[in-house]
Amino acid sequence: MKIFCSRANPTTGSVEWLEEDEHYDYHQEIARSSYADMLHDKDRNVKYYQGIRVAVSRVKDRGQKALVLDIGTGTGLLSMMAVTAGADFCYAIEVFKPMADAAVKIVEKNGFSDKIKVINKHSTEVTIGPEGDMPCRANILVTELFDTELIGEGALPSYEHAHRHLVEENCEAVPHRATVYAQLVESRRMWSWNKLFPIHVQTSLGEQVIVPPVDLESCPGAPSVCDIQLNQVSPADFTVLSDVLPMFSIDFSKQVSSSAACHSRRFEPLTSGRAQVVLSWWDIEMDPEGKIKCTMAPFWAHSDPEEMQWRDHWMQCVYFLPQEEPVMQGSALYLVAHHDDYCVWYSLQRTSPEKNERVRQMRPVCDCQAHLLWNRPRFGEINDQDRTDRYVQALRTVLKPDSVCLCVSDGSLLSVLAHHLGVEQVFTVESSAASHKLLRKIFKANHLEDKINIIEKRPELLTNEDLQGRKVSLLLGEPFFTTSLLPWHNLYFWYVRTAVDQHLGPGAMVMPQAASLHAVVVEFRDLWRIRSPCGDCEGFDVHIMDDMIKRALDFRESREAEPHPLWEYPCRSLSEPWQILTFDFRQPVPLQPLCAEGTVELRRPGQSHAAVLWMEYHLTPECTLSTGLLEPADPEGGCCWNPHCKQAVYFFSPAPDPRALLGGPRTVSYAVEFHPDTGDIVMEFRHADTPD
């Protein structure tokens, strides 16, 4: 059956109705899930298997039947491990119906249907009794309910309910225990993801400084965790202020509470500095003795860095203190970890929390609007002084004292730059109430309330009255729009330029003047795993899961490129970068499609996993900003990516030919088409010798 779905088109700005399969949302969730990454996580799988064997043996040694409750079974892998380890029966709980259906098939394929019952419910809905889902309570609890923050997927409420209603008292649990660790650091780079720094603008009258409003400086920030591949942050980007501190542990074999709590650790700073950021991770011990451990520790805190397992479903956390605070070497402080049922946050205290009535118990909430409008990479982008200087340099070449400037980008400070550079009249369009309110605060803090006109409406709806009867001589954009997910979604600026054409005066300038779409073929060190079939996992056949993911990836949006911040995912370029399409913003959006096709030679040996795409914005003929590669690859193909932007990754299918490793000549063919009526960019990349 087909259904109609509404979609806000991020490129054209219009709302579209599309005909989709009734299971469209399910397929999207499967396609974008981490199932493949988890199945490829050898360290996780082996440690779980070892822990399950220990738990089953402990129950059997007591002369009891081993009855397993597996919450969040996914593929059924852990239940199959349990039966293989000697469990008498497993109840595998999976709330996501397509996944539960797949688990039934996988269990049957592996011959365990007589000992594993897949229950398609949330664990809190499972019933016990003769007519229930389970005849009695289980004595082994196996779960994998964790995210990068440990508790962000609702692990605490699920454990709390399971111990009260589904498992025996003092049951065996795999994992048995989790411990959360933290390390206090000073890091200008990471702090720039959370606060607005003063921005310096060099003008003919001297330096002007754009200062942040007071409430931006005092705001505790966004409540959500910043999860990243911490191993890709250079040690030069932060100064360690504390040892690694074990903050709190959770024993999963006993009753767990989801109530809010705080845990403090006294420490003496290793050096003096400004406390800004808490780096955090966790480990899980699969057995009561703690001999079987799976850790998320970054390389500098890992017991064996050479044997670290790469994974993307569990990373590390960056937390921002509500305010930066000076610390003195050797002067004792208390780092406090707070959590409720789903979130963790940190504070720094001068005295013991037991004696401090002001210890923050409530989850931090943004009250300045900025953290609601700008995500962490966007904060970093706005705080990038080099980037600001490039815009200033370009603006100087196109501005005139009598210029009338119209700025179109979400929550952008380009209008302030234009004013400080001497523009007579500046208008900025903000389509959301949040961005309108935020910019008003920034303008007021810089005494610009009466000097820059904010228009709160969609730019396509501008009227002559909005512009006070003036014609625009400079249309200005970064461009940046909060609805953009893929690099080319910011082509919305081109559609806006077309819509406001009637408001442009004779000889009006547009900046950027143009944009271009670029690509390079790469070999990933690790990211390829998220799209690689697993086939066999610890001796169990999971081809059904591979097929399920493949079918999900055949749906329209799943076939598109995926956004990834590639500074976190090392790769080597196998081809030279090349330009695919050019978009001329000086002219309205054309009526006919823009097309490009061809082949590119792979100049370096390696396994070609994907084509990476990005946009470059040509502010002026002499000044270009890249959202992708920032410099040519090194001799080995190492890439330096823009850390403020996500690049688009188009994974090759089928898997690349192993002959690529031999270094022989290989080519990749491509066909890319921009459809102006929908704003879509349709693309296909394939190895030139791959059959249709």
C-alpha positions as a printed Julia matrix, in Angstrom:
692×3 Matrix{Float64}:
  0.0     0.0     0.0
  1.16    3.53   -0.77
  0.69    6.56    1.47
  1.24   10.29    1.0
  3.89   11.95    3.19
  4.55   15.67    3.51
  8.16   16.81    3.37
  9.68   20.25    3.76
 12.14   20.52    0.88
 15.34   21.95    2.41
 16.63   23.19   -0.96
 13.57   24.89   -2.45
 11.89   25.77    0.86
  8.55   24.36   -0.32
  6.38   21.67    1.27
  5.94   18.63   -0.94
  3.63   15.62   -0.85
  5.34   12.39   -1.85
  3.96    8.9    -2.41
  5.8     6.42   -0.21
  5.51    2.78    0.81
  3.5     2.34    4.03
  6.63    0.99    5.75
  8.73    3.95    4.59
  9.54    5.17    8.13
 10.6     1.68    9.22
 12.95    1.36    6.26
 14.48    4.78    6.99
 15.13    3.82   10.61
 16.76    0.54    9.61
 18.85    2.17    6.89
 20.18    4.8     9.29
 20.61    2.5    12.27
 23.83    1.19   13.83
 22.98   -2.51   13.52
 25.82   -3.24   11.08
 28.27   -1.29   13.23
 27.27   -3.29   16.32
 27.57   -6.62   14.51
 31.08   -5.65   13.35
 32.07   -4.68   16.92
 34.21   -7.75   17.61
 35.26   -6.6    21.07
 31.65   -6.05   22.16
 30.46   -9.37   20.78
 33.29  -11.44   22.23
 32.98   -9.83   25.68
 29.21  -10.35   25.76
 29.66  -13.99   24.75
 32.24  -14.52   27.51
 30.03  -12.82   30.1
 26.99  -14.85   29.08
 28.95  -18.1    29.43
 30.01  -17.1    32.94
 26.45  -16.14   33.94
 24.93  -19.38   32.62
 27.63  -21.43   34.37
 27.02  -19.67   37.71
 23.29  -20.46   37.52
 23.9   -24.06   36.48
 26.42  -24.5    39.3
 23.6   -23.63   41.71
 21.54  -26.47   40.26
 19.02  -24.13   38.63
 17.63  -23.86   35.14
 19.11  -20.92   33.26
 16.21  -18.69   32.15
 17.35  -15.63   30.25
 15.59  -12.31   29.7
 17.19  -10.45   26.77
 15.9    -6.86   26.59
 16.48   -5.09   23.29
 17.43   -8.28   21.47
 17.83   -6.71   18.01
 19.01   -9.58   15.79
 18.65  -12.09   18.62
 22.44  -12.47   18.75
 22.78  -12.39   22.54
 19.92  -14.87   23.01
 21.55  -17.28   20.57
 24.8   -16.89   22.48
 22.96  -17.72   25.7
 21.38  -20.9    24.31
 24.71  -21.99   22.86
 26.25  -21.39   26.31
 23.71  -23.78   27.86
 20.71  -21.61   28.76
 17.48  -23.6    29.02
 15.27  -20.88   27.52
 15.47  -17.24   26.43
 12.81  -14.55   26.24
 14.02  -12.02   23.67
 12.27   -8.64   23.9
 12.27   -6.29   20.89
  9.86   -3.34   20.6
 10.69   -2.41   16.96
  8.46   -4.7    14.9
 10.6    -5.01   11.74
 13.55   -5.9    13.94
 11.49   -8.38   15.98
 10.31  -10.04   12.75
 13.92  -10.27   11.57
 14.99  -11.75   14.92
 12.35  -14.5    14.58
 13.75  -15.41   11.15
 17.38  -15.28   12.3
 16.64  -17.45   15.35
 14.84  -19.96   13.13
 17.62  -19.93   10.53
 20.15  -20.79   13.24
 18.0   -23.58   14.68
 17.06  -22.02   18.05
 13.29  -21.54   17.67
 12.57  -24.18   20.32
 14.57  -22.31   22.96
 14.1   -18.63   22.1
 10.8   -16.77   22.19
 10.86  -13.34   20.52
  8.38  -10.96   22.16
  7.47   -7.85   20.15
  6.79   -5.49   23.06
  8.44   -2.85   25.15
  9.91   -4.58   28.18
  7.63   -2.57   30.49
  4.62   -4.22   28.79
  5.83   -7.82   29.21
  3.61   -9.92   31.48
  4.45  -12.8    33.84
  2.22  -15.8    34.61
  0.52  -18.84   33.08
 -1.23  -16.67   30.47
  1.56  -14.11   30.22
  4.5   -13.6    27.89
  6.78  -15.38   30.38
  5.59  -18.14   32.74
  7.97  -17.04   35.49
 10.73  -14.57   36.25
 14.12  -15.01   34.61
 17.31  -15.52   36.62
 19.69  -14.09   34.0
 19.25  -10.56   32.64
 21.04   -9.78   29.39
 20.74   -6.32   27.88
 22.34   -3.97   25.4
 20.4    -0.76   26.07
 23.31    1.65   26.08
 24.22    4.69   24.05
 27.32    6.88   24.15
 26.02    8.52   27.34
 25.22    5.07   28.83
 21.72    5.99   30.0
 20.4     8.04   27.06
 18.29    5.23   25.57
 16.34    4.71   28.78
 18.5     2.0    30.32
 17.71    3.05   33.92
 13.88    2.89   33.68
 14.11   -0.4    31.77
 16.4    -1.97   34.39
 14.27   -0.56   37.2
 11.12   -2.16   35.79
 12.84   -5.45   34.93
 14.11   -5.93   38.48
 10.72   -5.14   39.96
  8.65   -7.3    37.63
 10.61   -9.59   35.31
 13.71  -11.07   36.98
 14.51  -12.77   40.28
 16.17  -10.92   43.12
 19.99  -10.97   42.87
 19.83  -12.4    39.36
 22.87  -12.76   37.16
 23.27   -9.78   34.83
 25.28   -9.32   31.64
 26.74   -6.8    31.79
 27.12   -6.97   35.55
 28.31   -3.41   36.16
 28.96   -0.1    34.37
 31.27    2.7    35.5
 31.25    6.25   34.17
 34.58    8.13   34.04
 35.32   11.83   33.64
 38.31   14.07   33.03
 38.33   17.84   33.41
 40.08   19.79   30.65
 40.63   23.27   29.3
 39.99   23.47   25.55
 39.42   26.63   23.54
 38.43   24.51   20.56
 35.73   22.52   22.37
 34.59   25.55   24.4
 33.99   27.3    21.05
 31.29   24.7    20.39
 29.25   26.03   23.31
 29.87   29.78   23.76
 29.95   32.78   21.44
 33.38   34.42   21.49
 34.03   38.1    20.75
 34.43   38.5    16.98
 36.99   40.98   15.7
 36.32   42.99   12.54
 39.09   45.07   10.97
 37.62   48.22    9.36
 39.01   51.44    7.89
 38.19   53.11   11.21
 40.02   50.51   13.28
 39.02   47.29   14.95
 35.37   46.68   15.85
 34.43   43.85   18.23
 31.12   41.98   18.14
 30.45   41.04   21.76
 28.06   38.31   22.91
 25.01   39.26   25.0
 25.32   38.68   28.74
 22.68   35.95   28.77
 24.64   33.98   26.14
 27.66   34.05   28.42
 25.66   32.97   31.47
 23.49   30.35   29.72
 24.27   26.76   30.83
 23.86   25.59   27.24
 22.03   22.77   25.52
 20.96   19.79   27.66
 21.97   17.17   25.09
 25.34   15.45   25.17
 27.96   16.18   22.53
 29.08   12.73   21.38
 32.17   12.53   19.2
 35.06   10.3    18.19
 37.31   11.75   20.88
 40.34    9.9    19.54
 40.29   12.28   16.56
 40.68   15.39   18.74
 44.35   16.31   18.83
 45.93   16.31   22.31
 47.2    19.77   21.36
 43.58   20.98   21.4
 43.11   20.53   25.16
 44.97   20.75   28.45
 44.28   18.03   31.0
 43.36   19.51   34.39
 42.55   16.33   36.32
 43.27   12.65   36.42
 40.65   10.29   35.04
 38.01   10.13   37.79
 35.57    7.22   38.27
 32.35    9.18   38.86
 29.71    6.51   39.54
 28.92    2.84   38.98
 25.67    0.94   38.4
 25.27   -2.69   39.49
 22.82   -4.21   37.01
 22.38   -7.41   39.04
 20.51   -5.48   41.76
 17.56   -3.12   41.86
 18.34   -0.04   39.76
 16.84    3.4    40.37
 15.98    5.9    37.64
 15.61    8.73   40.17
 17.79   11.82   39.83
 21.09   11.6    41.7
 24.49   13.25   41.93
 27.93   11.79   42.57
 31.01   13.82   43.49
 34.74   13.2    43.36
 37.31   15.27   45.18
 40.46   15.97   43.16
 43.42   18.3    42.99
 44.02   19.97   39.6
 47.17   18.75   37.87
 47.88   22.25   36.59
 46.37   25.72   36.79
 43.99   26.76   34.04
 40.38   27.41   33.13
 37.99   24.51   33.7
 35.63   24.42   30.72
 34.93   20.91   29.49
 34.4    17.44   30.95
 35.39   14.48   28.78
 33.51   11.35   29.72
 33.18    7.69   28.79
 32.21    4.41   30.4
 33.1     0.77   30.6
 31.03   -2.32   31.27
 32.17   -5.37   33.22
 30.46   -8.51   32.0
 31.16  -10.59   35.13
 31.02   -9.95   38.9
 34.81  -10.19   39.25
 35.41   -7.54   36.57
 37.71   -9.76   34.52
 35.73   -9.31   31.28
 35.66   -5.61   30.48
 34.57   -3.6    27.45
 35.74    0.01   27.57
 35.02    3.19   25.61
 38.16    4.9    26.93
 40.04    7.15   24.46
 43.58    6.16   23.55
 45.32    8.15   26.31
 43.23    6.44   29.0
 43.1     2.99   27.41
 45.03    0.09   28.96
 46.03   -1.19   25.51
 45.76    1.56   22.86
 47.12   -0.7    20.12
 44.15   -3.06   20.55
 41.4    -0.44   20.64
 38.16   -1.42   18.89
 36.74    1.18   16.53
 33.02    1.67   16.92
 30.52    4.37   16.03
 27.49    3.22   18.02
 29.37    4.01   21.26
 31.75    6.96   21.26
 32.83    9.43   23.96
 31.04   12.4    25.51
 31.9    16.07   25.72
 30.07   18.01   28.45
 30.32   21.75   28.94
 30.4    23.27   32.41
 27.75   25.96   32.92
 30.56   28.54   33.15
 34.31   28.32   32.78
 36.07   28.56   36.13
 39.7    29.24   37.08
 41.42   26.37   38.9
 44.74   26.34   40.73
 47.16   23.45   40.73
 46.89   21.47   43.96
 43.83   23.39   45.24
 41.17   20.73   45.91
 37.81   20.85   44.09
 34.8    18.6    43.63
 33.64   17.42   40.22
 29.96   16.5    40.41
 28.17   14.19   37.97
 24.4    14.66   37.97
 21.91   12.46   36.2
 18.19   11.91   35.87
 16.57    9.0    34.06
 18.0     9.9    30.62
 20.7    12.59   30.88
 24.05   13.25   32.55
 25.55   16.69   33.25
 28.45   18.02   35.3
 29.27   20.89   37.63
 32.39   21.99   39.5
 32.14   22.81   43.21
 34.59   24.47   45.6
 33.16   22.68   48.64
 31.74   19.24   49.25
 28.3    18.9    47.61
 26.93   17.55   50.88
 27.65   20.98   52.38
 26.61   22.99   49.31
 22.9    23.7    49.02
 23.4    25.23   45.54
 24.42   22.04   43.75
 22.45   22.03   40.52
 19.86   19.24   40.54
 17.85   20.26   37.48
 18.91   19.35   33.97
 20.52   22.41   32.3
 18.25   24.16   29.81
 19.17   26.83   27.27
 17.53   30.14   28.12
 19.4    32.34   25.61
 17.98   30.89   22.33
 21.46   30.49   20.8
 21.83   26.81   21.74
 18.38   26.14   20.29
 19.28   27.76   16.98
 22.98   26.9    16.59
 24.28   23.38   16.98
 27.83   22.71   18.23
 29.5    22.81   14.77
 27.66   26.04   14.01
 29.01   27.66   17.2
 32.49   26.58   16.1
 31.93   28.0    12.63
 30.78   31.41   13.9
 33.72   31.51   16.31
 36.22   30.76   13.52
 38.03   34.1    13.25
 39.87   33.06   10.07
 36.54   32.36    8.4
 35.2    35.75    9.5
 38.29   37.43    8.1
 37.65   35.78    4.71
 34.14   37.21    4.6
 35.43   40.64    5.61
 38.07   40.48    2.88
 35.45   39.55    0.27
 32.94   42.16    1.48
 35.49   44.94    1.14
 35.71   44.26   -2.6
 31.95   44.51   -3.26
 30.65   47.09   -0.75
 30.1    50.75   -1.47
 29.15   53.44    1.06
 25.67   53.76   -0.45
 25.09   50.0    -0.63
 21.74   48.58    0.45
 22.48   45.1     1.76
 20.01   42.23    2.24
 21.36   39.28    4.28
 19.73   35.88    3.9
 21.06   33.11    6.2
 19.72   31.69    9.46
 21.11   33.4    12.56
 24.01   34.88   10.64
 26.23   37.76   11.75
 27.06   38.85    8.18
 24.72   41.81    8.61
 26.9    43.07   11.48
 30.03   42.7     9.35
 28.37   44.66    6.55
 27.37   47.45    8.94
 30.84   47.73   10.47
 32.31   47.94    6.96
 30.26   51.04    6.26
 27.1    49.89    4.45
 24.44   52.62    4.41
 21.45   50.36    5.08
 21.36   46.69    6.13
 18.37   44.36    6.19
 18.51   40.8     7.48
 15.75   38.24    7.0
 15.03   35.76    9.8
 12.24   33.3     9.12
 12.04   31.85   12.64
 11.04   33.54   15.89
 14.07   32.0    17.65
 16.62   33.47   15.23
 14.78   36.81   15.23
 14.9    36.97   19.03
 18.56   35.9    19.18
 19.74   38.5    16.66
 17.83   41.23   18.47
 19.79   40.35   21.62
 23.09   40.42   19.76
 22.26   43.73   18.06
 21.23   45.26   21.39
 24.43   44.12   23.1
 26.38   45.86   20.33
 24.17   49.0    20.18
 22.93   48.17   16.7
 19.17   47.98   17.35
 18.49   51.03   15.18
 21.16   50.35   12.6
 20.19   46.93   11.23
 16.63   46.11   10.19
 15.4    42.6    11.03
 12.55   41.29    8.89
 10.78   38.3    10.44
  9.3    36.38    7.51
 10.3    33.88    4.87
 12.5    35.64    2.31
 10.23   34.52   -0.57
  7.48   36.67    0.95
  9.44   39.94    1.07
  7.59   43.04   -0.06
  8.73   46.45   -1.2
  7.41   47.84    2.1
  9.65   45.45    4.07
 12.64   47.03    2.32
 11.31   50.56    2.93
 11.02   51.14   -0.8
 14.74   50.59   -1.38
 16.29   48.41   -4.06
 18.93   45.92   -2.9
 22.42   46.49   -4.28
 24.05   43.52   -2.44
 22.36   40.21   -1.69
 24.48   38.49    0.93
 24.51   34.95    2.34
 26.99   32.56    3.94
 24.86   30.58    3.0
 23.67   28.66    6.06
 20.19   27.34    6.84
 19.21   25.23    9.84
 17.09   22.9     7.69
 20.11   21.8     5.62
 21.4    18.27    6.18
 23.43   17.67    3.03
 25.93   20.21    1.65
 23.81   21.16   -1.37
 20.7    21.87    0.69
 22.11   25.37    1.22
 21.33   25.96   -2.45
 18.14   27.29   -0.92
 20.03   30.58   -1.15
 19.77   30.32   -4.96
 16.0    29.87   -4.75
 15.77   32.87   -2.43
 17.91   34.88   -4.85
 15.42   33.94   -7.61
 12.4    34.85   -5.46
 13.78   38.31   -4.54
 14.95   39.13   -8.08
 12.33   41.88   -8.32
 13.88   43.62   -5.29
 17.39   43.73   -6.77
 18.51   47.01   -8.24
 20.35   47.44  -11.55
 23.83   45.98  -11.33
 23.14   44.39   -7.96
 25.86   42.12   -6.62
 25.29   38.66   -5.13
 27.72   37.14   -2.64
 28.61   34.36   -2.93
 28.65   34.79   -6.68
 28.54   31.05   -7.31
 28.88   27.61   -5.77
 30.37   24.4    -7.05
 29.89   20.75   -6.16
 33.1    18.72   -5.71
 33.92   15.06   -5.07
 36.79   12.74   -4.29
 36.96    8.93   -4.05
 38.21    7.72   -0.67
 39.22    4.69    1.34
 37.96    4.89    4.93
 40.01    3.54    7.77
 36.91    2.49    9.7
 33.68    4.17    8.58
 33.11    1.57    5.85
 31.98   -0.84    8.58
 28.61    0.9     9.03
 27.58   -0.19    5.51
 29.45   -3.48    5.23
 27.49   -6.78    5.34
 28.31   -8.96    8.33
 27.22  -12.41    7.15
 28.5   -14.41   10.09
 28.78  -13.0    13.62
 30.53  -15.1    16.27
 29.43  -18.25   14.47
 25.8   -17.2    13.93
 24.28  -16.59   10.5
 22.92  -13.03   10.3
 22.57  -12.79    6.5
 18.88  -12.02    7.05
 19.89   -8.8     8.79
 22.24   -7.93    5.92
 19.4    -8.47    3.44
 17.04   -6.38    5.55
 19.47   -3.45    5.6
 20.05   -3.8     1.85
 16.31   -3.64    1.16
 16.0    -0.59    3.4
 18.83    1.09    1.52
 16.92    0.61   -1.75
 14.41    3.24   -0.68
 14.75    6.66   -2.29
 16.21    8.78    0.52
 18.41    5.94    1.71
 20.08    5.82   -1.7
 21.16    9.41   -1.29
 24.49   10.35    0.18
 24.76   10.42    3.98
 26.03   13.39    6.02
 29.1    12.66    8.15
 31.62   14.98    9.88
 34.69   13.48    8.24
 37.19   15.14   10.57
 36.07   12.37   12.95
 36.51    9.58   10.38
 40.0     9.3     8.84
 40.23    8.43    5.17
 42.66    8.48    2.24
 41.87   10.02   -1.11
 42.36    7.56   -3.96
 41.52   10.05   -6.71
 42.24   13.7    -7.22
 39.29   15.91   -6.2
 37.23   17.13   -9.12
 34.51   19.69   -9.75
 31.16   18.23  -10.86
 28.65   21.1   -11.18
 28.66   24.9   -10.92
 25.72   27.01   -9.74
 25.75   30.67  -10.81
 24.01   32.72   -8.13
 24.27   35.88  -10.26
 21.47   34.4   -12.38
 18.11   32.99  -11.27
 17.66   29.22  -10.93
 17.51   27.83  -14.5
 14.51   25.99  -15.85
 16.55   23.12  -17.27
 18.47   20.5   -15.26
 22.23   20.75  -14.78
 23.98   17.5   -15.64
 27.47   16.08  -15.45
 28.87   12.63  -16.11
 32.26   11.1   -16.68
 34.94    8.93  -15.16
 37.73    9.6   -12.71
 40.93    7.6   -12.35
 42.0     6.18   -9.01
 45.62    7.27   -8.7
 46.46    5.59   -5.39
 46.15    1.92   -4.45
 43.53    1.09   -1.88
 39.96   -0.07   -1.43
 37.55    2.55   -2.74
 34.68    2.67   -0.26
 32.87    5.86   -1.19
 32.74    9.15   -3.01
 32.75   12.18   -0.71
 30.97   15.34   -1.89
 30.99   18.92   -0.67
 30.21   22.46   -1.75
 32.58   25.35   -2.34
 31.28   28.93   -2.24
 32.94   31.48   -4.45
 32.42   34.72   -2.52
 34.34   36.64   -5.17
 36.61   35.49   -8.02
 39.55   35.67   -5.59
 37.94   34.24   -2.44
 36.48   30.73   -2.05
 35.27   28.91    1.06
 35.19   25.11    1.09
 32.83   23.0     3.19
 34.97   19.94    2.42
 38.68   19.57    1.71
 40.64   22.5     3.08
 43.96   21.69    1.41
 45.42   19.19   -1.08
 45.84   15.64    0.2
 49.26   14.66    1.53
 51.43   12.22   -0.48
 49.73    9.21    1.14
 46.27   10.63    0.43
 45.53   11.94    3.93
 42.65   14.41    3.94
 42.04   17.59    5.95
 38.3    18.3     6.21
 36.39   21.39    7.29
 35.6    20.61   10.98
 32.49   22.82   11.06
 30.59   21.04    8.29
 29.29   17.6     7.47
 30.36   16.2     4.15
 28.18   13.91    2.02
 29.28   10.27    1.73
 28.03    8.11   -1.13
 28.97    4.5    -0.35
 29.69    2.31   -3.33
 27.5    -0.71   -3.94
 28.36   -3.48   -4.5
 31.52   -3.72   -2.43
 34.69   -2.66   -4.24
 36.73   -5.18   -6.17
 39.74   -6.46   -4.14
 41.89   -5.9    -7.22
 41.97   -2.22   -6.2
 44.41   -3.22   -3.48
 46.9    -4.32   -6.11
 47.33   -0.77   -7.3
 46.28   -1.42  -10.9
 44.51    1.34  -12.84
 40.89    1.66  -11.81
 38.22    4.18  -12.68
 34.97    5.34  -11.12
 32.13    6.55  -13.3
 29.64    9.14  -12.14
 26.41   10.74  -13.28
 25.01   13.71  -11.36
 21.9    15.73  -12.19
 20.47   18.8   -10.49
 16.69   19.12  -10.91
 15.72   22.78  -10.48
 12.0    22.04  -10.11
 12.58   19.96   -6.95
 16.05   21.1    -5.87
 17.13   17.44   -5.8
 20.58   16.31   -6.81
 20.35   12.77   -8.15
 23.63   10.9    -8.36
 25.21    7.58   -9.07
 28.82    6.6    -8.54
 30.08    3.16   -9.47
 33.25    1.32  -10.32
 33.51    1.58  -14.07
 33.98   -2.19  -14.48
 30.99   -3.07  -12.27
 28.21   -4.7   -14.32
 24.74   -3.14  -14.4
